[in-house]
mmCIF file of the C-alpha atoms, coordinates in Angstrom:
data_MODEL
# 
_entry.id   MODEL 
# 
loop_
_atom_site.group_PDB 
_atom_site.id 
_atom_site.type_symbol 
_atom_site.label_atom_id 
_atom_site.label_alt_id 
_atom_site.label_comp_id 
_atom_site.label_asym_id 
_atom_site.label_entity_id 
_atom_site.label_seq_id 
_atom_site.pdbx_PDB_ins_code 
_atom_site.Cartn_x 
_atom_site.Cartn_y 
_atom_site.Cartn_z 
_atom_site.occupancy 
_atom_site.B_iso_or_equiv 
_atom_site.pdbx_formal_charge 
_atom_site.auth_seq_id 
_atom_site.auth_comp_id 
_atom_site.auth_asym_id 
_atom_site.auth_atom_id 
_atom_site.pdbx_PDB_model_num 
ATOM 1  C CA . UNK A 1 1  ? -165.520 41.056 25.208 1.00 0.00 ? 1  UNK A CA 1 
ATOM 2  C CA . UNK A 1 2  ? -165.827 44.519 26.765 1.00 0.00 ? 2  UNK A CA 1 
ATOM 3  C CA . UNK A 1 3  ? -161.869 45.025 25.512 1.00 0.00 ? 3  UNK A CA 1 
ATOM 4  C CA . UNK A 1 4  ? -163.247 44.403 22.117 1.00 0.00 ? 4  UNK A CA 1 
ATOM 5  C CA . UNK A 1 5  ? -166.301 46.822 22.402 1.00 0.00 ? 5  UNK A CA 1 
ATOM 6  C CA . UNK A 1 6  ? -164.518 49.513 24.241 1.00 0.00 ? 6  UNK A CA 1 
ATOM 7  C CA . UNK A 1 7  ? -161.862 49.549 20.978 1.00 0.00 ? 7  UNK A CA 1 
ATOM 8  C CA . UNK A 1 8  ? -164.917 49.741 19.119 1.00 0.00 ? 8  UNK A CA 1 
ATOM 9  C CA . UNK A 1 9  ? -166.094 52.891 19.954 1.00 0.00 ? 9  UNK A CA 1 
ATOM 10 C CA . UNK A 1 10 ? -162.690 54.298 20.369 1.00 0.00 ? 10 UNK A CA 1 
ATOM 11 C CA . UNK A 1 11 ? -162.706 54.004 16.966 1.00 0.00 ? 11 UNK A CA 1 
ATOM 12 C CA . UNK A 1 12 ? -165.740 55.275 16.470 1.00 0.00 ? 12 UNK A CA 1 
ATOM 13 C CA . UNK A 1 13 ? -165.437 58.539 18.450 1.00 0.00 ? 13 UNK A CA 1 
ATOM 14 C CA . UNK A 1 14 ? -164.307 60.791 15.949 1.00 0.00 ? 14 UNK A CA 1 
ATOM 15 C CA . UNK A 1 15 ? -167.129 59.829 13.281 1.00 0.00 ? 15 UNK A CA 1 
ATOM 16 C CA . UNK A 1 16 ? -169.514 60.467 16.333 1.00 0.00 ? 16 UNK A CA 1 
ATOM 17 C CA . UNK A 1 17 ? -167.976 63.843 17.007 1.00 0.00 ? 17 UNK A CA 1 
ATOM 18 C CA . UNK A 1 18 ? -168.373 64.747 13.743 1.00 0.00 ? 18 UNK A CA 1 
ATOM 19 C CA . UNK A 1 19 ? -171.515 64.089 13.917 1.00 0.00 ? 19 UNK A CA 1 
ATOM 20 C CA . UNK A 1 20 ? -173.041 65.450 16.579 1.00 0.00 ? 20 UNK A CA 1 
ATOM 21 C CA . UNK A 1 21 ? -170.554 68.334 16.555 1.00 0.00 ? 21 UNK A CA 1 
ATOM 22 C CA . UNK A 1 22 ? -171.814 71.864 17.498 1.00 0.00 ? 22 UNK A CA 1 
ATOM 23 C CA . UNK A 1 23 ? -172.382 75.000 14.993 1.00 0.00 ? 23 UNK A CA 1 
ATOM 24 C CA . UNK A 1 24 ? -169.160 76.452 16.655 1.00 0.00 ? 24 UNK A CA 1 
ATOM 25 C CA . UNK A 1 25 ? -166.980 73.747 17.187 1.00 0.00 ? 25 UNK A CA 1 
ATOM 26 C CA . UNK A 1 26 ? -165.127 72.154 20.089 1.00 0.00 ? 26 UNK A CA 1 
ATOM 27 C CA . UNK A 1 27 ? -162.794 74.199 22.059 1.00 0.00 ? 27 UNK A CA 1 
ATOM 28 C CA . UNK A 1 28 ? -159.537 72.967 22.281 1.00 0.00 ? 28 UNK A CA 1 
ATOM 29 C CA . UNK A 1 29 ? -158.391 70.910 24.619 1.00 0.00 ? 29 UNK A CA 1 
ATOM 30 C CA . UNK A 1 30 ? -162.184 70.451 26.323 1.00 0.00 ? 30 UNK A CA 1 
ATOM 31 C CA . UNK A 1 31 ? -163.921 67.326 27.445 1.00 0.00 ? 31 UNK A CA 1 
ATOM 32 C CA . UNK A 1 32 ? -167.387 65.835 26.359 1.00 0.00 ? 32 UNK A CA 1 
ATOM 33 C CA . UNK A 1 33 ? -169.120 67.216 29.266 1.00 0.00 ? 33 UNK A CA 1 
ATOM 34 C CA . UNK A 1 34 ? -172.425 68.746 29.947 1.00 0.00 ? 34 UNK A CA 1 
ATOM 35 C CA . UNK A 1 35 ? -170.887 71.565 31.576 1.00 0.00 ? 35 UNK A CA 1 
ATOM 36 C CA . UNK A 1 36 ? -169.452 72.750 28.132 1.00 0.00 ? 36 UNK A CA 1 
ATOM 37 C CA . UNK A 1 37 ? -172.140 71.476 25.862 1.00 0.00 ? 37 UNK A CA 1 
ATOM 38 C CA . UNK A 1 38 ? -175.488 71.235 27.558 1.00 0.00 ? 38 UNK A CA 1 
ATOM 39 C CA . UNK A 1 39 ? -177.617 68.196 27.847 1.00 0.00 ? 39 UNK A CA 1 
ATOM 40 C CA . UNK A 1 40 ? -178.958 67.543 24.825 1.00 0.00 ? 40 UNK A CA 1 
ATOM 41 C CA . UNK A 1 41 ? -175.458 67.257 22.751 1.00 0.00 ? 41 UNK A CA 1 
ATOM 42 C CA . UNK A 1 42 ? -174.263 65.141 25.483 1.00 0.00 ? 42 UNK A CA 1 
ATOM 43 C CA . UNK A 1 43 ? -177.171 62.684 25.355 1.00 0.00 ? 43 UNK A CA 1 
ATOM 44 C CA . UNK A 1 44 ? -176.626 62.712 21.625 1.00 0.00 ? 44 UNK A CA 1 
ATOM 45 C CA . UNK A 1 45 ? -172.904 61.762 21.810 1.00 0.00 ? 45 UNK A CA 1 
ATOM 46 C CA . UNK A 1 46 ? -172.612 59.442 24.619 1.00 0.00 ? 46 UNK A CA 1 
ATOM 47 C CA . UNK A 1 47 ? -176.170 57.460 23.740 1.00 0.00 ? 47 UNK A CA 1 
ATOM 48 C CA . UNK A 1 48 ? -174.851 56.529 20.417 1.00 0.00 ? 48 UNK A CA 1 
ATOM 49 C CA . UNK A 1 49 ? -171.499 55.491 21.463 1.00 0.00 ? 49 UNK A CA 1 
ATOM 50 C CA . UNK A 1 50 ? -173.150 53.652 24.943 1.00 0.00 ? 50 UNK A CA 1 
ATOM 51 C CA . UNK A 1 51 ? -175.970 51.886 22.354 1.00 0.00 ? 51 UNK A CA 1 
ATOM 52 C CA . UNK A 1 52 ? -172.901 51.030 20.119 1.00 0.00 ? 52 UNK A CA 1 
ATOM 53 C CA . UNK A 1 53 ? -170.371 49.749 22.255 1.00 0.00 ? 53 UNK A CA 1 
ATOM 54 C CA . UNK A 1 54 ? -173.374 47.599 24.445 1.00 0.00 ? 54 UNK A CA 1 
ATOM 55 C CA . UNK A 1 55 ? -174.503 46.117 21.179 1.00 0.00 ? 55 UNK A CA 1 
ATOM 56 C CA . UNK A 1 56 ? -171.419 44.634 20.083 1.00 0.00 ? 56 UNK A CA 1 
ATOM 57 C CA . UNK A 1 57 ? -170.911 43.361 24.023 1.00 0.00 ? 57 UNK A CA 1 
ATOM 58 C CA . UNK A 1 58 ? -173.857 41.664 23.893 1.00 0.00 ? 58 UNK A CA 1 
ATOM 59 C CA . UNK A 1 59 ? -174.314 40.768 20.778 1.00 0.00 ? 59 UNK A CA 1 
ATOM 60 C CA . UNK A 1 60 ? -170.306 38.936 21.265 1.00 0.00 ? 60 UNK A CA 1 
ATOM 61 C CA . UNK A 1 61 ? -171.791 37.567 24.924 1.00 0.00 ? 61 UNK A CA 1 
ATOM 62 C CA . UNK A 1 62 ? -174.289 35.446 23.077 1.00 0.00 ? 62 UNK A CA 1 
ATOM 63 C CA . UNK A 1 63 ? -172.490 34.844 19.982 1.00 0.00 ? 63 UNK A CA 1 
ATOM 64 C CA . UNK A 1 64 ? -175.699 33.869 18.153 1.00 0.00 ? 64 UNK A CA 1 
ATOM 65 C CA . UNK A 1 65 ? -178.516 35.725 16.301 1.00 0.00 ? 65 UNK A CA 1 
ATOM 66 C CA . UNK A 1 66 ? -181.015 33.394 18.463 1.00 0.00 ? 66 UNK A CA 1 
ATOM 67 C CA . UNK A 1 67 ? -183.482 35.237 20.261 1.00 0.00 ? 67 UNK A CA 1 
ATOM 68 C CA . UNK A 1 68 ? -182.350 37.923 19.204 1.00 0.00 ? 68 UNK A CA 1 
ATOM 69 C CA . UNK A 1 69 ? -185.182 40.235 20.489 1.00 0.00 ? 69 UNK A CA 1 
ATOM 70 C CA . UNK A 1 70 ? -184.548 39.568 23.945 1.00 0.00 ? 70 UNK A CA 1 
ATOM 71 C CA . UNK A 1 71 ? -180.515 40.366 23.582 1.00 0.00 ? 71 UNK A CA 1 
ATOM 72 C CA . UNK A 1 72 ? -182.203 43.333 21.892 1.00 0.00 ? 72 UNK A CA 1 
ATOM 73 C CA . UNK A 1 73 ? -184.256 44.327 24.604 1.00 0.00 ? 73 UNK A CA 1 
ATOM 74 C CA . UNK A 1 74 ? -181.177 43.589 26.874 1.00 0.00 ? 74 UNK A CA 1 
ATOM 75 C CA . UNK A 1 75 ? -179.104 46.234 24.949 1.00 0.00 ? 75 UNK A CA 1 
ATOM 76 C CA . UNK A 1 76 ? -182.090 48.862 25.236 1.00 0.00 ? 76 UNK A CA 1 
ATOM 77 C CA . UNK A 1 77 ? -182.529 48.516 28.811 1.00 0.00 ? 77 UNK A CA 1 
ATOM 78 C CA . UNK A 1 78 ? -178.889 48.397 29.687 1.00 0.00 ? 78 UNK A CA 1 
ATOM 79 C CA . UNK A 1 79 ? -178.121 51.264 27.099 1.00 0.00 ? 79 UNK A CA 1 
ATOM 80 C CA . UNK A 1 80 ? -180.761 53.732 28.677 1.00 0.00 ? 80 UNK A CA 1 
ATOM 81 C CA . UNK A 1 81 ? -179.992 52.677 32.512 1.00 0.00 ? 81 UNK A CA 1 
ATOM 82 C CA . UNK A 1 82 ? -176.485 53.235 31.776 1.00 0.00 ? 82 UNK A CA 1 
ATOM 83 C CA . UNK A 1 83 ? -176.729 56.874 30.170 1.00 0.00 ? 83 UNK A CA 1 
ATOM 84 C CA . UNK A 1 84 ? -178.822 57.917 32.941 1.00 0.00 ? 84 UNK A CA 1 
ATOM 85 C CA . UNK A 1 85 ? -176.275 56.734 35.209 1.00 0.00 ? 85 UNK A CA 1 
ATOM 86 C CA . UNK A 1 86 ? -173.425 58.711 33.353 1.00 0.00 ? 86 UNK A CA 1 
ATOM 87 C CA . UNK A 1 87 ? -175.757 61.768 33.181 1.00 0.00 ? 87 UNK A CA 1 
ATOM 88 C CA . UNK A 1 88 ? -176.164 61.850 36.609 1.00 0.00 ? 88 UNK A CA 1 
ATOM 89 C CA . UNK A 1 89 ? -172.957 61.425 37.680 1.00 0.00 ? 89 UNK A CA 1 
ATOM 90 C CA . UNK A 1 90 ? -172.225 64.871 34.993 1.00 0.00 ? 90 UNK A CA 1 
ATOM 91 C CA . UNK A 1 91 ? -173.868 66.806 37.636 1.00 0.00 ? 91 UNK A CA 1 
ATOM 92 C CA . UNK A 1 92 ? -172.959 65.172 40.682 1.00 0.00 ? 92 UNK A CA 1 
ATOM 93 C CA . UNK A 1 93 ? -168.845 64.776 40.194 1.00 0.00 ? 93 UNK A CA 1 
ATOM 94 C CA . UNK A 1 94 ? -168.751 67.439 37.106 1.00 0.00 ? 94 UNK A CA 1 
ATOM 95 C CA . UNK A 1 95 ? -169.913 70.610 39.101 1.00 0.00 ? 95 UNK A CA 1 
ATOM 96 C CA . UNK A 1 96 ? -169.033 74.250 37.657 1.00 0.00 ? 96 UNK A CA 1 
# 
């Protein structure tokens, strides 16, 4: 299941890049880091593809739309304690 979500968002990645892409571009050969980008692009990009790729984990775990508001409320809390986790870790193992 998380094989299938983590292809997922590879996948997804460029569209997401796209998206969320700055006014002057990426720099070649640079990674999706605070450091480069600040905070708020880095939310951007890694909460969409975090929400995404937890959705379709947990929406394959159950394999049913049944109760569906508590998986939902599963991928919301997991989503957000997971990007905070990832954000932190930016400025604790990413340092200038």
């Amino acid at each position: 299941v998380h094989a299938a979500s983590t292809t997922l968002i590879g996948f997804m990645r460029p569209m997401v890049l796209r998206y969320v892409s700055p006014r002057e571009g990426y720099e070649n050969n640079s990674f999706p880091r605070v450091y480069y980008y600040g905070l708020t692009w880095f939310v951007k990009y890694a909460g969409i593809l975090i929400f995404c790729h937890h959705f379709f984990y947990f929406l394959l775990s159950a394999f049913s739309f049944q109760d569906f508001h508590i998986t939902l409320f599963r991928i919301i809390l997991n989503s957000a304690f997971t990007l905070f986790l990832i954000a932190i870790s930016q400025y604790l193992v990413f340092r200038k």
